[in-house]
Amino acid sequence: MDDEALTDALRLAVDPPDGVNVEALHDLIRDDQATAWGISTVAAHLQVSPHTLRYYEHIGLLTVPRDPSGRRSYDAAAVRRLVFLTRMRRSGMPIAELQRYVHLVDAGPETVAERLDLLLEHRDTLRHQIAQLQLSLAATEHKIAAYTEGPRP
Amino acid sequence: MDDEALTDALRLAVDPPDGVNVEALHDLIRDDQATAWGISTVAAHLQVSPHTLRYYEHIGLLTVPRDPSGRRSYDAAAVRRLVFLTRMRRSGMPIAELQRYVHLVDAGPETVAERLDLLLEHRDTLRHQIAQLQLSLAATEHKIAAYTEGPRP
DNA sequence: GGTTGAGCTCGAGCGCGCTCTAACCCTTAG
DNA sequence: CTAAGGGTTAGAGCGCGCTCGAGCTCAACC
């Protein structure tokens, strides 16, 4: 059930249906303090390796509770942060910037302005990237058309 | 060969999102047969370093004519190929794939089908990337909205 | 209760794509 | 005629983001 919810959240994150519904994603992974997940479960759902999850923790991007025998036990907060982290990574945010961001988050509410700056900057980067990719896509499609239609490409 | 397609790719390069000098690119494609450009000129216009241009040549992505004293003298064909190469690189195509592609181009017209496959595959990659980035953008904008609009209760 | 397998830490290694250095060569301005 | 400044080569080095291995502990299943 919770596992399913996580799966759904991640499917939304990776492979969006027609409308992008950020609200829904947000709801799907909201607090749910009963359950916890093992490292390989989380890794599989986020499409990263357990090694990577340990690495992220090691470099201070998040802290993960342990079970009595010392194993990582990812709670809802950890998973939510990981969803954020992996999405930012996939969209090209460098790890150093993620470290800066989570440091601000952990520092408390007086850093909100700075976090906002960081997000605004990333938004601009994303828009720029999308524009560039669309241009590359147009160029690629044009070349494809030249190969398929034109007798002398 | 596919000079025309490369030229078209260059034409599509005319309106990059930020910074790239449109006039400069026009300079680069004007005077097709008469002129040649030095390495630092080309590097500046393509926004890469001369080191990178030598590197691309070294790994076989293109060949560049030399002037009588042995210096690189980029002609229109070389520049067109570099426009293509840099565009593909910026849109995430790995160098190994570029090597494969230019190898096919250099192998002659019987490799057209294979080149087309490669381009189709890249097109799909681009579409997927764009979709992902748009989702990340939506998520980022949502977070920004949460910070700016919602006065925290 | 022994074996299998997953997780743990620590630290080294790696693949990619440049990026830089060393040592030398040419062209051009003063 | 000299000196600056950019070009040439081969090859080493680097930053990023993992990725893997060694050697161990622990839990679970037959």
CSV table of C-alpha atoms (C1' of nucleotides) in Angstrom, one decimal:
chain,number,residue,atom,x,y,z
A,1,MET,CA,0.0,0.0,0.0
A,2,ASP,CA,2.6,2.5,1.1
A,3,ASP,CA,4.9,0.8,-1.3
A,4,GLU,CA,2.3,1.3,-4.0
A,5,ALA,CA,2.0,5.0,-3.1
A,6,LEU,CA,5.7,5.4,-3.4
A,7,THR,CA,5.8,3.6,-6.7
A,8,ASP,CA,3.0,5.9,-8.0
A,9,ALA,CA,4.8,9.0,-6.8
A,10,LEU,CA,7.9,7.9,-8.5
A,11,ARG,CA,6.2,6.9,-11.7
A,12,LEU,CA,4.8,10.4,-11.7
A,13,ALA,CA,8.2,11.8,-11.2
A,14,VAL,CA,9.9,9.9,-13.9
A,15,ASP,CA,7.3,9.3,-16.5
A,16,PRO,CA,4.5,11.9,-16.2
A,17,PRO,CA,1.1,11.3,-17.8
A,18,ASP,CA,-0.6,14.0,-19.8
A,19,GLY,CA,-1.1,16.6,-17.2
A,20,VAL,CA,1.8,17.3,-14.8
A,21,ASN,CA,0.2,17.3,-11.4
A,22,VAL,CA,2.6,18.4,-8.8
A,23,GLU,CA,0.0,18.6,-6.1
A,24,ALA,CA,-0.8,14.9,-6.6
A,25,LEU,CA,2.8,14.0,-6.2
A,26,HIS,CA,3.1,16.1,-3.1
A,27,ASP,CA,0.1,14.4,-1.6
A,28,LEU,CA,1.3,10.9,-2.4
A,29,ILE,CA,4.4,11.2,-0.3
A,30,ARG,CA,3.1,13.3,2.5
A,31,ASP,CA,3.7,12.3,6.0
A,32,ASP,CA,2.9,8.7,6.9
A,33,GLN,CA,4.9,8.0,10.0
A,34,ALA,CA,4.1,4.4,10.3
A,35,THR,CA,6.2,2.9,7.6
A,36,ALA,CA,9.8,2.6,6.6
A,37,TRP,CA,11.6,1.2,3.6
A,38,GLY,CA,14.9,-0.7,3.2
A,39,ILE,CA,17.7,0.7,1.1
A,40,SER,CA,17.2,-1.6,-1.9
A,41,THR,CA,13.5,-0.9,-2.1
A,42,VAL,CA,14.0,2.8,-2.1
A,43,ALA,CA,16.9,2.5,-4.5
A,44,ALA,CA,14.8,0.5,-6.9
A,45,HIS,CA,12.0,2.9,-6.8
A,46,LEU,CA,14.1,5.9,-7.3
A,47,GLN,CA,16.1,4.2,-10.0
A,48,VAL,CA,19.4,4.7,-8.4
A,49,SER,CA,21.8,2.2,-6.7
A,50,PRO,CA,22.0,1.6,-3.0
A,51,HIS,CA,25.6,2.7,-3.3
A,52,THR,CA,24.3,6.1,-4.5
A,53,LEU,CA,21.9,6.4,-1.6
A,54,ARG,CA,24.7,5.7,0.9
A,55,TYR,CA,26.8,8.2,-1.0
A,56,TYR,CA,24.2,10.9,-0.7
A,57,GLU,CA,23.9,10.3,3.0
A,58,HIS,CA,27.7,10.3,3.4
A,59,ILE,CA,28.0,13.7,1.8
A,60,GLY,CA,25.4,15.1,4.0
A,61,LEU,CA,22.4,15.4,1.7
A,62,LEU,CA,20.2,13.7,4.2
A,63,THR,CA,20.2,11.7,7.4
A,64,VAL,CA,18.6,8.3,7.5
A,65,PRO,CA,17.2,6.6,10.6
A,66,ARG,CA,18.6,3.1,11.5
A,67,ASP,CA,16.9,0.0,12.7
A,68,PRO,CA,18.1,-1.7,15.9
A,69,SER,CA,20.7,-3.6,13.9
A,70,GLY,CA,22.2,-0.5,12.3
A,71,ARG,CA,20.5,-0.8,8.9
A,72,ARG,CA,19.1,2.2,7.1
A,73,SER,CA,15.4,2.5,7.5
A,74,TYR,CA,14.0,5.2,5.2
A,75,ASP,CA,11.0,7.0,6.6
A,76,ALA,CA,8.6,9.3,4.7
A,77,ALA,CA,10.8,12.4,5.3
A,78,ALA,CA,13.9,10.7,4.0
A,79,VAL,CA,12.0,9.4,0.9
A,80,ARG,CA,10.6,12.8,0.3
A,81,ARG,CA,13.9,14.4,0.4
A,82,LEU,CA,15.3,11.8,-1.9
A,83,VAL,CA,12.6,12.3,-4.4
A,84,PHE,CA,13.5,16.0,-4.4
A,85,LEU,CA,17.2,15.3,-4.6
A,86,THR,CA,17.0,12.8,-7.4
A,87,ARG,CA,14.8,15.0,-9.4
A,88,MET,CA,17.1,18.0,-9.0
A,89,ARG,CA,20.1,15.8,-9.9
A,90,ARG,CA,18.3,14.5,-13.0
A,91,SER,CA,17.6,18.0,-14.1
A,92,GLY,CA,21.2,18.9,-13.9
A,93,MET,CA,21.7,20.6,-10.5
A,94,PRO,CA,25.2,19.9,-9.3
A,95,ILE,CA,25.6,18.1,-6.0
A,96,ALA,CA,27.4,21.1,-4.5
A,97,GLU,CA,24.3,23.1,-5.0
A,98,LEU,CA,22.1,20.5,-3.4
A,99,GLN,CA,24.4,20.4,-0.5
A,100,ARG,CA,24.0,24.2,-0.2
A,101,TYR,CA,20.3,23.9,-0.4
A,102,VAL,CA,19.8,21.2,2.2
A,103,HIS,CA,22.2,23.0,4.5
A,104,LEU,CA,19.9,26.0,4.2
A,105,VAL,CA,16.9,23.8,4.9
A,106,ASP,CA,18.5,22.3,8.0
A,107,ALA,CA,19.5,25.8,9.2
A,108,GLY,CA,15.9,26.8,9.8
A,109,PRO,CA,13.3,29.2,8.5
A,110,GLU,CA,15.4,32.3,8.4
A,111,THR,CA,17.1,30.9,5.3
A,112,VAL,CA,13.9,30.9,3.2
A,113,ALA,CA,15.0,33.9,1.1
A,114,GLU,CA,18.2,32.3,0.2
A,115,ARG,CA,16.5,29.0,-0.7
A,116,LEU,CA,14.1,30.9,-2.9
A,117,ASP,CA,17.0,32.5,-4.7
A,118,LEU,CA,18.5,29.2,-5.4
A,119,LEU,CA,15.3,27.8,-6.7
A,120,LEU,CA,14.7,30.8,-8.9
A,121,GLU,CA,18.1,30.4,-10.3
A,122,HIS,CA,17.5,26.7,-11.0
A,123,ARG,CA,14.2,27.6,-12.6
A,124,ASP,CA,16.0,29.8,-15.0
A,125,THR,CA,18.6,27.2,-15.7
A,126,LEU,CA,15.8,24.7,-16.5
A,127,ARG,CA,14.0,27.0,-18.8
A,128,HIS,CA,17.3,27.6,-20.6
A,129,GLN,CA,18.0,23.9,-20.9
A,130,ILE,CA,14.6,23.2,-22.2
A,131,ALA,CA,14.9,25.9,-24.8
A,132,GLN,CA,18.3,24.5,-25.9
A,133,LEU,CA,17.0,20.9,-26.0
A,134,GLN,CA,14.0,22.0,-28.1
A,135,LEU,CA,16.4,23.6,-30.5
A,136,SER,CA,18.5,20.5,-30.7
A,137,LEU,CA,15.3,18.5,-31.2
A,138,ALA,CA,14.3,20.7,-34.1
A,139,ALA,CA,17.7,20.4,-35.7
A,140,THR,CA,17.7,16.6,-35.3
A,141,GLU,CA,14.2,16.3,-36.7
A,142,HIS,CA,15.2,18.5,-39.6
A,143,LYS,CA,18.1,16.2,-40.3
A,144,ILE,CA,15.9,13.2,-40.0
A,145,ALA,CA,13.5,14.7,-42.5
A,146,ALA,CA,16.4,15.4,-44.9
A,147,TYR,CA,17.4,11.8,-44.7
A,148,THR,CA,14.0,10.3,-45.1
A,149,GLU,CA,12.5,12.7,-47.7
A,150,GLY,CA,15.3,14.2,-49.6
A,151,PRO,CA,16.9,12.2,-52.4
A,152,ARG,CA,20.2,14.2,-51.9
A,153,PRO,CA,20.4,14.9,-48.2
B,1,MET,CA,27.3,14.7,-48.9
B,2,ASP,CA,25.3,15.9,-46.0
B,3,ASP,CA,26.7,19.4,-46.2
B,4,GLU,CA,23.3,20.7,-46.7
B,5,ALA,CA,21.9,19.1,-43.7
B,6,LEU,CA,24.8,20.4,-41.6
B,7,THR,CA,24.1,23.9,-43.0
B,8,ASP,CA,20.5,23.5,-42.0
B,9,ALA,CA,21.6,22.6,-38.5
B,10,LEU,CA,23.7,25.7,-38.4
B,11,ARG,CA,20.8,27.8,-39.6
B,12,LEU,CA,18.7,26.4,-36.7
B,13,ALA,CA,21.5,27.5,-34.4
B,14,VAL,CA,20.7,31.1,-35.2
B,15,ASP,CA,18.6,31.8,-32.1
B,16,PRO,CA,20.2,30.2,-29.1
B,17,PRO,CA,18.6,31.1,-25.8
B,18,ASP,CA,21.5,33.0,-24.3
B,19,GLY,CA,24.8,34.6,-25.2
B,20,VAL,CA,25.7,33.0,-28.4
B,21,ASN,CA,26.5,35.7,-30.9
B,22,VAL,CA,24.2,35.4,-33.8
B,23,GLU,CA,26.2,37.8,-35.9
B,24,ALA,CA,29.3,35.7,-35.1
B,25,LEU,CA,27.6,32.6,-36.4
B,26,HIS,CA,26.6,34.4,-39.5
B,27,ASP,CA,30.2,35.4,-39.9
B,28,LEU,CA,31.2,31.8,-39.6
B,29,ILE,CA,29.0,30.6,-42.4
B,30,ARG,CA,29.4,33.5,-44.8
B,31,ASP,CA,32.0,33.4,-47.6
B,32,ASP,CA,31.7,29.7,-47.8
B,33,GLN,CA,34.7,28.9,-50.0
B,34,ALA,CA,36.9,32.0,-49.7
B,35,THR,CA,37.6,32.2,-46.0
B,36,ALA,CA,39.1,30.2,-43.2
B,37,TRP,CA,39.1,30.8,-39.5
B,38,GLY,CA,41.7,30.4,-36.8
B,39,ILE,CA,41.3,28.2,-33.9
B,40,SER,CA,40.6,30.8,-31.3
B,41,THR,CA,38.0,32.5,-33.5
B,42,VAL,CA,36.1,29.3,-34.0
B,43,ALA,CA,36.4,28.4,-30.4
B,44,ALA,CA,35.1,31.8,-29.3
B,45,HIS,CA,32.1,31.6,-31.6
B,46,LEU,CA,31.2,28.1,-30.6
B,47,GLN,CA,31.8,28.8,-26.9
B,48,VAL,CA,34.3,26.1,-26.4
B,49,SER,CA,38.0,26.2,-25.8
B,50,PRO,CA,40.7,25.8,-28.4
B,51,HIS,CA,41.8,22.8,-26.3
B,52,THR,CA,38.5,21.2,-26.9
B,53,LEU,CA,38.6,21.8,-30.6
B,54,ARG,CA,42.1,20.1,-30.8
B,55,TYR,CA,40.7,17.3,-28.7
B,56,TYR,CA,37.8,16.8,-31.0
B,57,GLU,CA,40.1,16.6,-33.9
B,58,HIS,CA,42.5,14.3,-32.0
B,59,ILE,CA,39.7,11.8,-31.3
B,60,GLY,CA,38.7,11.7,-34.9
B,61,LEU,CA,35.5,13.8,-34.9
B,62,LEU,CA,36.8,15.9,-37.8
B,63,THR,CA,39.8,16.8,-39.8
B,64,VAL,CA,41.0,20.3,-40.1
B,65,PRO,CA,43.1,21.8,-42.9
B,66,ARG,CA,46.4,23.5,-42.1
B,67,ASP,CA,47.9,26.7,-43.3
B,68,PRO,CA,51.5,26.6,-44.7
B,69,SER,CA,53.0,27.0,-41.2
B,70,GLY,CA,51.0,24.1,-39.8
B,71,ARG,CA,48.3,26.0,-38.1
B,72,ARG,CA,44.7,24.9,-38.1
B,73,SER,CA,42.6,26.7,-40.7
B,74,TYR,CA,38.9,25.9,-40.2
B,75,ASP,CA,37.0,26.0,-43.5
B,76,ALA,CA,33.3,26.0,-43.9
B,77,ALA,CA,32.9,22.3,-43.9
B,78,ALA,CA,34.9,22.0,-40.6
B,79,VAL,CA,32.9,24.7,-39.0
B,80,ARG,CA,29.6,23.1,-40.1
B,81,ARG,CA,30.6,19.9,-38.6
B,82,LEU,CA,31.7,21.6,-35.4
B,83,VAL,CA,28.3,23.3,-35.2
B,84,PHE,CA,26.7,19.9,-35.4
B,85,LEU,CA,29.1,18.3,-33.0
B,86,THR,CA,28.7,21.0,-30.3
B,87,ARG,CA,25.0,21.0,-30.7
B,88,MET,CA,24.8,17.2,-30.2
B,89,ARG,CA,27.2,17.4,-27.3
B,90,ARG,CA,25.2,20.1,-25.5
B,91,SER,CA,22.1,18.1,-25.9
B,92,GLY,CA,23.7,15.2,-24.2
B,93,MET,CA,24.9,12.9,-27.0
B,94,PRO,CA,28.0,11.0,-25.7
B,95,ILE,CA,31.3,11.5,-27.6
B,96,ALA,CA,31.4,7.8,-28.4
B,97,GLU,CA,28.1,8.1,-30.3
B,98,LEU,CA,29.4,11.1,-32.2
B,99,GLN,CA,32.4,9.1,-33.2
B,100,ARG,CA,30.2,6.4,-34.4
B,101,TYR,CA,28.1,8.9,-36.4
B,102,VAL,CA,31.0,10.7,-38.1
B,103,HIS,CA,32.5,7.3,-38.9
B,104,LEU,CA,29.3,6.4,-40.7
B,105,VAL,CA,29.3,9.7,-42.5
B,106,ASP,CA,32.9,9.2,-43.6
B,107,ALA,CA,32.1,5.6,-44.7
B,108,GLY,CA,29.8,6.8,-47.5
B,109,PRO,CA,26.2,6.8,-48.6
B,110,GLU,CA,25.5,3.1,-47.8
B,111,THR,CA,25.4,3.9,-44.1
B,112,VAL,CA,22.5,6.3,-44.4
B,113,ALA,CA,20.1,3.8,-42.8
B,114,GLU,CA,22.3,3.4,-39.8
B,115,ARG,CA,22.8,7.1,-39.4
B,116,LEU,CA,19.1,7.6,-39.5
B,117,ASP,CA,18.6,5.0,-36.7
B,118,LEU,CA,21.1,6.9,-34.6
B,119,LEU,CA,19.3,10.2,-35.2
B,120,LEU,CA,15.9,8.7,-34.4
B,121,GLU,CA,17.2,7.3,-31.2
B,122,HIS,CA,18.7,10.6,-30.3
B,123,ARG,CA,15.4,12.3,-31.1
B,124,ASP,CA,13.6,10.0,-28.6
B,125,THR,CA,16.2,10.7,-26.0
B,126,LEU,CA,15.7,14.4,-26.5
B,127,ARG,CA,12.0,14.2,-26.2
B,128,HIS,CA,12.3,12.2,-23.0
B,129,GLN,CA,14.8,14.7,-21.6
B,130,ILE,CA,12.5,17.6,-22.4
B,131,ALA,CA,9.6,15.9,-20.8
B,132,GLN,CA,11.7,15.3,-17.7
B,133,LEU,CA,12.9,18.8,-17.5
B,134,GLN,CA,9.4,20.2,-17.9
B,135,LEU,CA,8.4,18.1,-14.9
B,136,SER,CA,11.3,19.3,-12.9
B,137,LEU,CA,10.5,22.8,-13.9
B,138,ALA,CA,6.9,22.4,-12.8
B,139,ALA,CA,8.0,21.0,-9.4
B,140,THR,CA,10.5,23.8,-9.0
B,141,GLU,CA,7.9,26.4,-9.8
B,142,HIS,CA,5.5,24.7,-7.4
B,143,LYS,CA,8.1,25.0,-4.6
B,144,ILE,CA,8.8,28.6,-5.5
B,145,ALA,CA,5.1,29.3,-5.3
B,146,ALA,CA,4.9,27.6,-1.9
B,147,TYR,CA,7.7,29.9,-0.7
B,148,THR,CA,6.4,33.1,-2.1
B,149,GLU,CA,2.6,32.8,-1.9
B,150,GLY,CA,1.9,30.7,1.1
B,151,PRO,CA,2.5,32.7,4.3
B,152,ARG,CA,3.6,29.8,6.5
B,153,PRO,CA,1.0,29.0,9.1
C,1,DG,C1',22.8,-24.2,13.3
C,2,DG,C1',24.9,-23.5,9.1
C,3,DT,C1',24.5,-21.2,4.9
C,4,DT,C1',22.9,-17.7,2.1
C,5,DG,C1',22.3,-13.1,1.1
C,6,DA,C1',21.7,-8.4,2.2
C,7,DG,C1',23.6,-4.5,4.6
C,8,DC,C1',27.4,-2.1,6.9
C,9,DT,C1',31.9,1.1,6.7
C,10,DC,C1',35.9,2.7,4.6
C,11,DG,C1',38.5,3.7,0.9
C,12,DA,C1',40.1,3.1,-3.6
C,13,DG,C1',39.0,3.2,-8.6
C,14,DC,C1',36.8,4.6,-12.7
C,15,DG,C1',34.7,6.7,-17.0
C,16,DC,C1',33.7,10.8,-19.1
C,17,DG,C1',35.0,15.0,-21.1
C,18,DC,C1',37.7,18.0,-21.0
C,19,DT,C1',41.8,21.0,-19.2
C,20,DC,C1',46.3,22.0,-18.5
C,21,DT,C1',51.5,21.7,-19.0
C,22,DA,C1',55.9,21.5,-21.2
C,23,DA,C1',58.7,22.4,-24.7
C,24,DC,C1',59.0,24.2,-28.9
C,25,DC,C1',57.7,27.0,-33.4
C,26,DC,C1',56.0,31.1,-36.2
C,27,DT,C1',54.3,35.6,-37.1
C,28,DT,C1',54.1,40.3,-36.2
C,29,DA,C1',54.9,45.0,-33.9
C,30,DG,C1',58.1,48.1,-32.4
D,1,DC,C1',66.5,42.3,-34.0
D,2,DT,C1',64.1,41.3,-30.3
D,3,DA,C1',60.2,40.1,-27.8
D,4,DA,C1',55.4,39.1,-27.3
D,5,DG,C1',51.9,36.4,-28.2
D,6,DG,C1',49.5,32.9,-30.1
D,7,DG,C1',50.0,28.4,-32.5
D,8,DT,C1',51.8,23.3,-32.4
D,9,DT,C1',52.5,18.4,-30.2
D,10,DA,C1',52.2,14.6,-26.8
D,11,DG,C1',50.8,13.4,-22.7
D,12,DA,C1',49.5,14.0,-17.9
D,13,DG,C1',46.0,15.7,-14.6
D,14,DC,C1',41.5,16.8,-12.9
D,15,DG,C1',36.6,17.3,-11.3
D,16,DC,C1',32.4,15.2,-11.1
D,17,DG,C1',29.4,11.7,-9.7
D,18,DC,C1',29.3,7.8,-8.9
D,19,DT,C1',30.8,2.6,-8.5
D,20,DC,C1',33.1,-1.1,-6.7
D,21,DG,C1',35.7,-4.2,-3.5
D,22,DA,C1',37.2,-5.9,0.9
D,23,DG,C1',36.1,-7.5,5.0
D,24,DC,C1',32.8,-7.6,8.3
D,25,DT,C1',27.9,-8.2,10.8
D,26,DC,C1',23.5,-9.7,11.0
D,27,DA,C1',18.9,-11.9,9.8
D,28,DA,C1',16.3,-15.4,7.9
D,29,DC,C1',15.3,-19.9,6.0
D,30,DC,C1',15.9,-25.0,5.5
